[in-house]
Amino acid sequence: MKFDTPAGQNPIDQMKVVGQPVDRYEAKLKTTGTAVYAYEYHDVAPNIAYGYILGAAIAKGRIASMDTTKAEAAPGVVGVISYKNAGNLDVGKFYVQKMLAAPEVDHYHQAVAVVVAETFEQARSASALIEVQYEGAQGRFDLVEQLDSAPVPPPAEFGGPPEIEVGSFQSAFDTSEIKLDETYTVPDQAHAMMEPHATIASWDGTNLTCWTSIQQMNWGTRDLGLILGIPKDNVRLISPLIGGGFGGKGTVQSDLVLAALSSWAVKRPVKIALQRPLMFNNTIHRPKTIQRIRLGASLEGKLTAIAHESWSGNLAGGRTEPTTLSTRSLYAAPNRLMRLRLATLDLAEGNAMRAPGEAPGLMALEIAMDEMAEKLGIDPVEFRIINDTQVDPEKPDRKFSTRPFIECLRTGSARFGWNERNTRPGEIRDGHWLVGMGMASAIRGAPIAKAGARARLDRNGVVTIETDMTDIGTGSYTIVQQTAAEMMGVPLESVIPKLGDSNFPETPGSGGQQGAPSVTAGVYAACVKLREAVIHQLGFNGDEVEFANGRVRSGDLSVPLASAAANGELVAEDKMEFGNLSKQFSQQTFGAHFAEVGVHAFTGEIRVRRMLAVCAAGRILNPKTARSQVIGGMTMGIGAALLEDLAVDKKLGLFVNHDLAGYEVAVHADVPHLDAVFIEEVDPTMSPVKAKGVGELGLTGVAPAIANAVYNATGIRTRDYPITLDKFLGQMPAVA
């Protein structure tokens, strides 16, 4: 099915099932502890062995020698795999990191060997017996040292142009009545998902099957095929449940590659979980950014000039962090300059982490907007409203498909009690606590991509949907189930969604906030085909047919849907492909975040007291799972604002705090009650379902809202995340 004109009325608009806050399809499995994740399959293949990865002890250099004799002779060991016997390995299309040192070492904890044994404990014990000698080399580990020399990177597939200028920024900035020129720093951050990277790999001749934890099946089969040098059609990935990903499991990581290599080498299935202390330096992360924001405005508060320049670092050939994405679309200003610079660093690869670009970009931009509002003496909400735009600031002839941004701001302001905010920082006290409010805007692109599904109708009237879409805790099963139930006119319990198998029709998977709109569009297309098959089987006139309450009605004739499959299962498969509407319209999601914090007057301890998110993301397919996504993003934003920082040892070239004891994320004690509401809207330019993604919108804008609240509480502006008390305690107001 091709979607190239805005959607009109269709069965989804009935909203009998779609749009309802139904429970998750897999909720009982998760709440009873019976959900099975990648490492927990015990009977999918016979005689499974266990692998244990040994990580590099240096950050840059090469392996001078490796002696595996003692490890190979250890009890239970069936093989040791290293560059000596692994063969030639390539890289995938999305990550540039090499999954095995060969013998060059590119970053700390890059895999240098895998020990395979009868038990996990035997493999772990034997790995300590491998003797590795390294020749170290000088590495580059400090982004600050390369600020002046880092080049503008070449254009990449994702993230937009690295350099854009509209109008004449410098002259407009120089002549602006009010100016701001500040620099903001966002540190390296880790995904730190609950479920580790894990894989069971098993070969059948030249065909490889892997039970793994991966977000995007199509990228996974492609990249694993490229790395191993085998056709992607020889690879089957199975990933029905994923215990968190946040982009860190977007495609192939070392556990998947090394499990496949090990299984081939020892001629039996192999199970590998990447141990937690290796995850932070072995896999990808959100790279540090240093961002300079310049704003010029008239005395009335109209932005006349805006510049956003950003520096990040990566392995050679890696991607830049596209922090200017949000600035390109959020506010009007006739004179604009966006520039990214990319240094080469010998740290683990920097790549996609929840809302790449927008999340760290808004952490800078939205503090700058708060600072500018104060300079102008204008309320921060009103300042943003003044600078709203209904057209793409870079292409004024291109409208937004929908843009209820002002409605988000007004709704949030009223609901949060923003008018009670004291505009003078440091004035409000609650006992020993200084109390402040802050807010920030949110924006995240609304991508959508080709997605397919297969729909089956059996003689009992049960509809089964098969698609390679994954569920990383987002509710994918549930919205697939709801979409099919709405389309086929059956109760929710009559739909069985099957996800996470690369043998199923292809989708873009879970990533980039495109999963929900894409897969539901694919399910819609498959169900249209199935409806046509039912109508043909029953001999009905297709123009007058209604699917409702488990029945098919045509005029005065009404029969059970199941009767169409009385003589055998009906199967229909289709995919939704998209035309040029995304080029005709700027498709974005919008929001506004509000936060109230308390800062202890004696200790500087920061506590988030309450938060509100107001989101506009097209049709909300399931308010319950959507709210869950947003409050999850808000929780992650609390961590980004106050806690998270991968500390770099700039001499040895590694993230020092590479476990959950040293890398702090927000826990229950850090998180108050969170409120999330949705603006009612549909976007007919997206798909017949008229929905957008929301999982990353819930994160963008959260951290700067907290930062702005801390300023309002204390009068101290911190531009270096995370906002830890060592950065402001000495400047705290005197305690009366």
PDB file of C-alpha atoms in Angstrom, residues 84-284:
ATOM      1  CA  LYS A  84      44.159 -15.507  15.637  1.00  0.00           C
ATOM      2  CA  ASN A  85      41.338 -17.856  14.681  1.00  0.00           C
ATOM      3  CA  ALA A  86      38.298 -15.646  14.127  1.00  0.00           C
ATOM      4  CA  GLY A  87      38.969 -14.867  10.473  1.00  0.00           C
ATOM      5  CA  ASN A  88      38.406 -11.500   8.843  1.00  0.00           C
ATOM      6  CA  LEU A  89      35.638  -9.394  10.345  1.00  0.00           C
ATOM      7  CA  ASP A  90      34.124  -6.348   8.695  1.00  0.00           C
ATOM      8  CA  VAL A  91      31.955  -3.610  10.230  1.00  0.00           C
ATOM      9  CA  GLY A  92      28.251  -2.893   9.864  1.00  0.00           C
ATOM     10  CA  LYS A  93      26.612   0.131   8.275  1.00  0.00           C
ATOM     11  CA  PHE A  94      25.534   1.995  11.408  1.00  0.00           C
ATOM     12  CA  TYR A  95      28.286   1.398  13.980  1.00  0.00           C
ATOM     13  CA  VAL A  96      31.944   1.870  13.052  1.00  0.00           C
ATOM     14  CA  GLN A  97      33.345   0.012  16.056  1.00  0.00           C
ATOM     15  CA  LYS A  98      35.140  -3.282  15.453  1.00  0.00           C
ATOM     16  CA  MET A  99      33.787  -6.077  17.604  1.00  0.00           C
ATOM     17  CA  LEU A 100      37.150  -7.794  18.128  1.00  0.00           C
ATOM     18  CA  ALA A 101      40.661  -6.360  18.504  1.00  0.00           C
ATOM     19  CA  ALA A 102      42.538  -7.721  15.502  1.00  0.00           C
ATOM     20  CA  PRO A 103      45.228  -7.157  16.808  1.00  0.00           C
ATOM     21  CA  GLU A 104      44.840  -3.360  16.911  1.00  0.00           C
ATOM     22  CA  VAL A 105      43.026  -2.086  19.972  1.00  0.00           C
ATOM     23  CA  ASP A 106      40.702   0.827  19.222  1.00  0.00           C
ATOM     24  CA  HIS A 107      39.267   1.524  22.675  1.00  0.00           C
ATOM     25  CA  TYR A 108      39.295   0.268  26.237  1.00  0.00           C
ATOM     26  CA  HIS A 109      37.388  -2.980  26.867  1.00  0.00           C
ATOM     27  CA  GLN A 110      37.171  -3.778  23.171  1.00  0.00           C
ATOM     28  CA  ALA A 111      36.847  -7.555  23.059  1.00  0.00           C
ATOM     29  CA  VAL A 112      40.197  -9.334  22.669  1.00  0.00           C
ATOM     30  CA  ALA A 113      39.033 -12.921  23.222  1.00  0.00           C
ATOM     31  CA  VAL A 114      36.067 -15.131  24.072  1.00  0.00           C
ATOM     32  CA  VAL A 115      36.372 -18.228  26.231  1.00  0.00           C
ATOM     33  CA  VAL A 116      33.731 -20.915  25.620  1.00  0.00           C
ATOM     34  CA  ALA A 117      33.113 -23.542  28.277  1.00  0.00           C
ATOM     35  CA  GLU A 118      30.508 -25.959  29.590  1.00  0.00           C
ATOM     36  CA  THR A 119      29.433 -23.502  32.285  1.00  0.00           C
ATOM     37  CA  PHE A 120      29.505 -19.763  32.738  1.00  0.00           C
ATOM     38  CA  GLU A 121      31.713 -20.082  35.809  1.00  0.00           C
ATOM     39  CA  GLN A 122      34.263 -22.182  33.951  1.00  0.00           C
ATOM     40  CA  ALA A 123      34.396 -19.696  31.086  1.00  0.00           C
ATOM     41  CA  ARG A 124      34.805 -16.759  33.453  1.00  0.00           C
ATOM     42  CA  SER A 125      37.545 -18.488  35.446  1.00  0.00           C
ATOM     43  CA  ALA A 126      39.479 -19.504  32.329  1.00  0.00           C
ATOM     44  CA  SER A 127      39.358 -15.975  30.889  1.00  0.00           C
ATOM     45  CA  ALA A 128      41.636 -14.860  33.748  1.00  0.00           C
ATOM     46  CA  LEU A 129      44.259 -17.336  32.529  1.00  0.00           C
ATOM     47  CA  ILE A 130      44.712 -15.673  29.131  1.00  0.00           C
ATOM     48  CA  GLU A 131      48.037 -13.852  29.052  1.00  0.00           C
ATOM     49  CA  VAL A 132      47.946 -10.729  26.884  1.00  0.00           C
ATOM     50  CA  GLN A 133      50.840  -8.362  26.307  1.00  0.00           C
ATOM     51  CA  TYR A 134      50.049  -4.977  24.782  1.00  0.00           C
ATOM     52  CA  GLU A 135      51.993  -2.275  22.978  1.00  0.00           C
ATOM     53  CA  GLY A 136      50.350   0.959  23.992  1.00  0.00           C
ATOM     54  CA  ALA A 137      50.014   3.968  21.712  1.00  0.00           C
ATOM     55  CA  GLN A 138      49.226   7.616  22.321  1.00  0.00           C
ATOM     56  CA  GLY A 139      45.474   8.140  22.325  1.00  0.00           C
ATOM     57  CA  ARG A 140      43.123  11.126  22.145  1.00  0.00           C
ATOM     58  CA  PHE A 141      40.684  11.198  25.019  1.00  0.00           C
ATOM     59  CA  ASP A 142      39.919  14.867  25.718  1.00  0.00           C
ATOM     60  CA  LEU A 143      37.383  16.731  23.578  1.00  0.00           C
ATOM     61  CA  VAL A 144      38.446  20.096  25.017  1.00  0.00           C
ATOM     62  CA  GLU A 145      41.939  19.692  23.568  1.00  0.00           C
ATOM     63  CA  GLN A 146      40.483  19.452  20.064  1.00  0.00           C
ATOM     64  CA  LEU A 147      38.007  22.317  20.077  1.00  0.00           C
ATOM     65  CA  ASP A 148      40.117  24.473  17.770  1.00  0.00           C
ATOM     66  CA  SER A 149      41.130  21.711  15.380  1.00  0.00           C
ATOM     67  CA  ALA A 150      37.962  19.613  15.095  1.00  0.00           C
ATOM     68  CA  PRO A 151      36.617  19.830  11.532  1.00  0.00           C
ATOM     69  CA  VAL A 152      33.064  20.127  10.254  1.00  0.00           C
ATOM     70  CA  PRO A 153      32.204  16.500   9.404  1.00  0.00           C
ATOM     71  CA  PRO A 154      30.940  15.389   6.009  1.00  0.00           C
ATOM     72  CA  PRO A 155      27.162  14.992   5.601  1.00  0.00           C
ATOM     73  CA  ALA A 156      25.823  11.765   7.103  1.00  0.00           C
ATOM     74  CA  GLU A 157      22.692   9.695   6.600  1.00  0.00           C
ATOM     75  CA  PHE A 158      21.149  10.808   9.891  1.00  0.00           C
ATOM     76  CA  GLY A 159      21.147  14.121  11.708  1.00  0.00           C
ATOM     77  CA  GLY A 160      20.803  16.593   8.856  1.00  0.00           C
ATOM     78  CA  PRO A 161      23.434  18.861   7.317  1.00  0.00           C
ATOM     79  CA  PRO A 162      26.433  19.571   9.563  1.00  0.00           C
ATOM     80  CA  GLU A 163      26.464  23.258   8.625  1.00  0.00           C
ATOM     81  CA  ILE A 164      23.561  25.563   7.741  1.00  0.00           C
ATOM     82  CA  GLU A 165      23.346  29.337   7.399  1.00  0.00           C
ATOM     83  CA  VAL A 166      20.166  31.262   6.622  1.00  0.00           C
ATOM     84  CA  GLY A 167      20.291  35.027   6.231  1.00  0.00           C
ATOM     85  CA  SER A 168      23.285  36.766   7.752  1.00  0.00           C
ATOM     86  CA  PHE A 169      23.744  35.647  11.325  1.00  0.00           C
ATOM     87  CA  GLN A 170      26.859  37.601  12.272  1.00  0.00           C
ATOM     88  CA  SER A 171      25.663  41.004  11.132  1.00  0.00           C
ATOM     89  CA  ALA A 172      22.224  40.421  12.690  1.00  0.00           C
ATOM     90  CA  PHE A 173      23.778  39.295  15.959  1.00  0.00           C
ATOM     91  CA  ASP A 174      26.188  42.214  16.064  1.00  0.00           C
ATOM     92  CA  THR A 175      23.340  44.711  15.704  1.00  0.00           C
ATOM     93  CA  SER A 176      20.891  42.971  18.045  1.00  0.00           C
ATOM     94  CA  GLU A 177      19.552  45.044  20.923  1.00  0.00           C
ATOM     95  CA  ILE A 178      19.883  42.162  23.421  1.00  0.00           C
ATOM     96  CA  LYS A 179      22.499  39.424  23.071  1.00  0.00           C
ATOM     97  CA  LEU A 180      23.420  36.153  24.686  1.00  0.00           C
ATOM     98  CA  ASP A 181      26.622  34.195  24.068  1.00  0.00           C
ATOM     99  CA  GLU A 182      27.164  31.204  26.348  1.00  0.00           C
ATOM    100  CA  THR A 183      28.683  27.722  26.282  1.00  0.00           C
ATOM    101  CA  TYR A 184      27.090  24.599  27.743  1.00  0.00           C
ATOM    102  CA  THR A 185      28.517  21.140  28.370  1.00  0.00           C
ATOM    103  CA  VAL A 186      26.719  17.790  28.340  1.00  0.00           C
ATOM    104  CA  PRO A 187      28.919  14.851  29.439  1.00  0.00           C
ATOM    105  CA  ASP A 188      29.204  11.370  28.023  1.00  0.00           C
ATOM    106  CA  GLN A 189      26.192   9.316  29.081  1.00  0.00           C
ATOM    107  CA  ALA A 190      25.421   5.586  29.155  1.00  0.00           C
ATOM    108  CA  HIS A 191      22.250   3.752  28.189  1.00  0.00           C
ATOM    109  CA  ALA A 192      22.505   1.611  31.351  1.00  0.00           C
ATOM    110  CA  MET A 193      19.505  -0.489  30.382  1.00  0.00           C
ATOM    111  CA  MET A 194      18.357  -3.146  32.823  1.00  0.00           C
ATOM    112  CA  GLU A 195      18.807  -6.173  30.545  1.00  0.00           C
ATOM    113  CA  PRO A 196      22.413  -6.698  29.431  1.00  0.00           C
ATOM    114  CA  HIS A 197      23.392  -7.317  25.824  1.00  0.00           C
ATOM    115  CA  ALA A 198      22.907 -11.073  25.400  1.00  0.00           C
ATOM    116  CA  THR A 199      22.754 -13.667  22.621  1.00  0.00           C
ATOM    117  CA  ILE A 200      22.355 -17.395  22.028  1.00  0.00           C
ATOM    118  CA  ALA A 201      23.768 -18.335  18.620  1.00  0.00           C
ATOM    119  CA  SER A 202      23.250 -21.607  16.760  1.00  0.00           C
ATOM    120  CA  TRP A 203      24.323 -22.665  13.257  1.00  0.00           C
ATOM    121  CA  ASP A 204      22.534 -25.087  10.949  1.00  0.00           C
ATOM    122  CA  GLY A 205      24.958 -25.529   8.099  1.00  0.00           C
ATOM    123  CA  THR A 206      25.517 -21.998   6.794  1.00  0.00           C
ATOM    124  CA  ASN A 207      22.332 -20.654   8.346  1.00  0.00           C
ATOM    125  CA  LEU A 208      22.596 -18.790  11.633  1.00  0.00           C
ATOM    126  CA  THR A 209      19.838 -18.323  14.203  1.00  0.00           C
ATOM    127  CA  CYS A 210      20.328 -15.983  17.148  1.00  0.00           C
ATOM    128  CA  TRP A 211      18.068 -15.386  20.117  1.00  0.00           C
ATOM    129  CA  THR A 212      19.223 -11.921  21.061  1.00  0.00           C
ATOM    130  CA  SER A 213      18.341  -8.518  22.457  1.00  0.00           C
ATOM    131  CA  ILE A 214      18.205  -6.102  19.538  1.00  0.00           C
ATOM    132  CA  GLN A 215      15.917  -3.228  18.618  1.00  0.00           C
ATOM    133  CA  GLN A 216      16.000  -3.226  14.817  1.00  0.00           C
ATOM    134  CA  MET A 217      15.801  -6.569  13.057  1.00  0.00           C
ATOM    135  CA  ASN A 218      16.426  -5.274   9.549  1.00  0.00           C
ATOM    136  CA  TRP A 219      19.610  -3.488  10.597  1.00  0.00           C
ATOM    137  CA  GLY A 220      20.644  -6.494  12.660  1.00  0.00           C
ATOM    138  CA  THR A 221      20.467  -9.055   9.858  1.00  0.00           C
ATOM    139  CA  ARG A 222      22.140  -6.592   7.495  1.00  0.00           C
ATOM    140  CA  ASP A 223      24.988  -5.678   9.837  1.00  0.00           C
ATOM    141  CA  LEU A 224      25.648  -9.172  11.147  1.00  0.00           C
ATOM    142  CA  GLY A 225      25.806 -10.413   7.579  1.00  0.00           C
ATOM    143  CA  LEU A 226      28.281  -7.672   6.667  1.00  0.00           C
ATOM    144  CA  ILE A 227      30.475  -8.298   9.707  1.00  0.00           C
ATOM    145  CA  LEU A 228      30.601 -12.075   9.233  1.00  0.00           C
ATOM    146  CA  GLY A 229      30.710 -11.931   5.435  1.00  0.00           C
ATOM    147  CA  ILE A 230      27.561 -14.003   4.907  1.00  0.00           C
ATOM    148  CA  PRO A 231      24.282 -13.176   3.125  1.00  0.00           C
ATOM    149  CA  LYS A 232      21.801 -11.438   5.408  1.00  0.00           C
ATOM    150  CA  ASP A 233      19.193 -13.975   4.278  1.00  0.00           C
ATOM    151  CA  ASN A 234      21.261 -16.617   6.094  1.00  0.00           C
ATOM    152  CA  VAL A 235      20.685 -14.807   9.385  1.00  0.00           C
ATOM    153  CA  ARG A 236      17.597 -15.161  11.554  1.00  0.00           C
ATOM    154  CA  LEU A 237      17.252 -13.017  14.649  1.00  0.00           C
ATOM    155  CA  ILE A 238      14.644 -13.691  17.335  1.00  0.00           C
ATOM    156  CA  SER A 239      13.993 -11.025  19.947  1.00  0.00           C
ATOM    157  CA  PRO A 240      10.412 -11.144  21.260  1.00  0.00           C
ATOM    158  CA  LEU A 241      11.104  -9.257  24.517  1.00  0.00           C
ATOM    159  CA  ILE A 242      13.805  -6.697  25.257  1.00  0.00           C
ATOM    160  CA  GLY A 243      14.557  -5.404  28.735  1.00  0.00           C
ATOM    161  CA  GLY A 244      15.358  -1.849  27.699  1.00  0.00           C
ATOM    162  CA  GLY A 245      17.495  -0.465  24.925  1.00  0.00           C
ATOM    163  CA  PHE A 246      17.322   3.348  24.598  1.00  0.00           C
ATOM    164  CA  GLY A 247      19.180   3.046  21.271  1.00  0.00           C
ATOM    165  CA  GLY A 248      22.033   1.023  22.757  1.00  0.00           C
ATOM    166  CA  LYS A 249      20.690  -2.154  21.136  1.00  0.00           C
ATOM    167  CA  GLY A 250      19.816  -0.516  17.840  1.00  0.00           C
ATOM    168  CA  THR A 251      21.818  -3.013  15.848  1.00  0.00           C
ATOM    169  CA  VAL A 252      24.655  -5.517  16.241  1.00  0.00           C
ATOM    170  CA  GLN A 253      26.901  -5.333  19.294  1.00  0.00           C
ATOM    171  CA  SER A 254      29.799  -7.548  20.364  1.00  0.00           C
ATOM    172  CA  ASP A 255      27.704 -10.180  22.167  1.00  0.00           C
ATOM    173  CA  LEU A 256      25.889 -11.049  18.941  1.00  0.00           C
ATOM    174  CA  VAL A 257      29.006 -11.163  16.773  1.00  0.00           C
ATOM    175  CA  LEU A 258      31.090 -13.116  19.262  1.00  0.00           C
ATOM    176  CA  ALA A 259      28.336 -15.605  20.049  1.00  0.00           C
ATOM    177  CA  ALA A 260      28.018 -16.314  16.321  1.00  0.00           C
ATOM    178  CA  LEU A 261      31.783 -16.661  15.903  1.00  0.00           C
ATOM    179  CA  SER A 262      32.094 -18.885  18.948  1.00  0.00           C
ATOM    180  CA  SER A 263      29.239 -21.130  17.891  1.00  0.00           C
ATOM    181  CA  TRP A 264      30.836 -21.614  14.482  1.00  0.00           C
ATOM    182  CA  ALA A 265      34.220 -22.348  16.065  1.00  0.00           C
ATOM    183  CA  VAL A 266      33.078 -24.923  18.649  1.00  0.00           C
ATOM    184  CA  LYS A 267      30.332 -26.428  16.468  1.00  0.00           C
ATOM    185  CA  ARG A 268      27.598 -26.068  19.062  1.00  0.00           C
ATOM    186  CA  PRO A 269      25.247 -23.346  20.291  1.00  0.00           C
ATOM    187  CA  VAL A 270      26.853 -20.654  22.453  1.00  0.00           C
ATOM    188  CA  LYS A 271      25.290 -18.267  24.941  1.00  0.00           C
ATOM    189  CA  ILE A 272      26.954 -14.940  25.798  1.00  0.00           C
ATOM    190  CA  ALA A 273      25.911 -12.074  28.031  1.00  0.00           C
ATOM    191  CA  LEU A 274      28.111  -9.012  27.955  1.00  0.00           C
ATOM    192  CA  GLN A 275      29.039  -8.569  31.594  1.00  0.00           C
ATOM    193  CA  ARG A 276      27.882  -5.275  33.100  1.00  0.00           C
ATOM    194  CA  PRO A 277      31.350  -3.769  33.782  1.00  0.00           C
ATOM    195  CA  LEU A 278      32.193  -4.152  30.075  1.00  0.00           C
ATOM    196  CA  MET A 279      29.004  -2.561  28.730  1.00  0.00           C
ATOM    197  CA  PHE A 280      30.047   1.045  29.276  1.00  0.00           C
ATOM    198  CA  ASN A 281      33.356   0.905  27.388  1.00  0.00           C
ATOM    199  CA  ASN A 282      32.602  -1.967  25.024  1.00  0.00           C
ATOM    200  CA  THR A 283      29.353  -0.712  23.495  1.00  0.00           C
ATOM    201  CA  ILE A 284      28.117   2.679  22.318  1.00  0.00           C
TER     202      ILE A 284
END
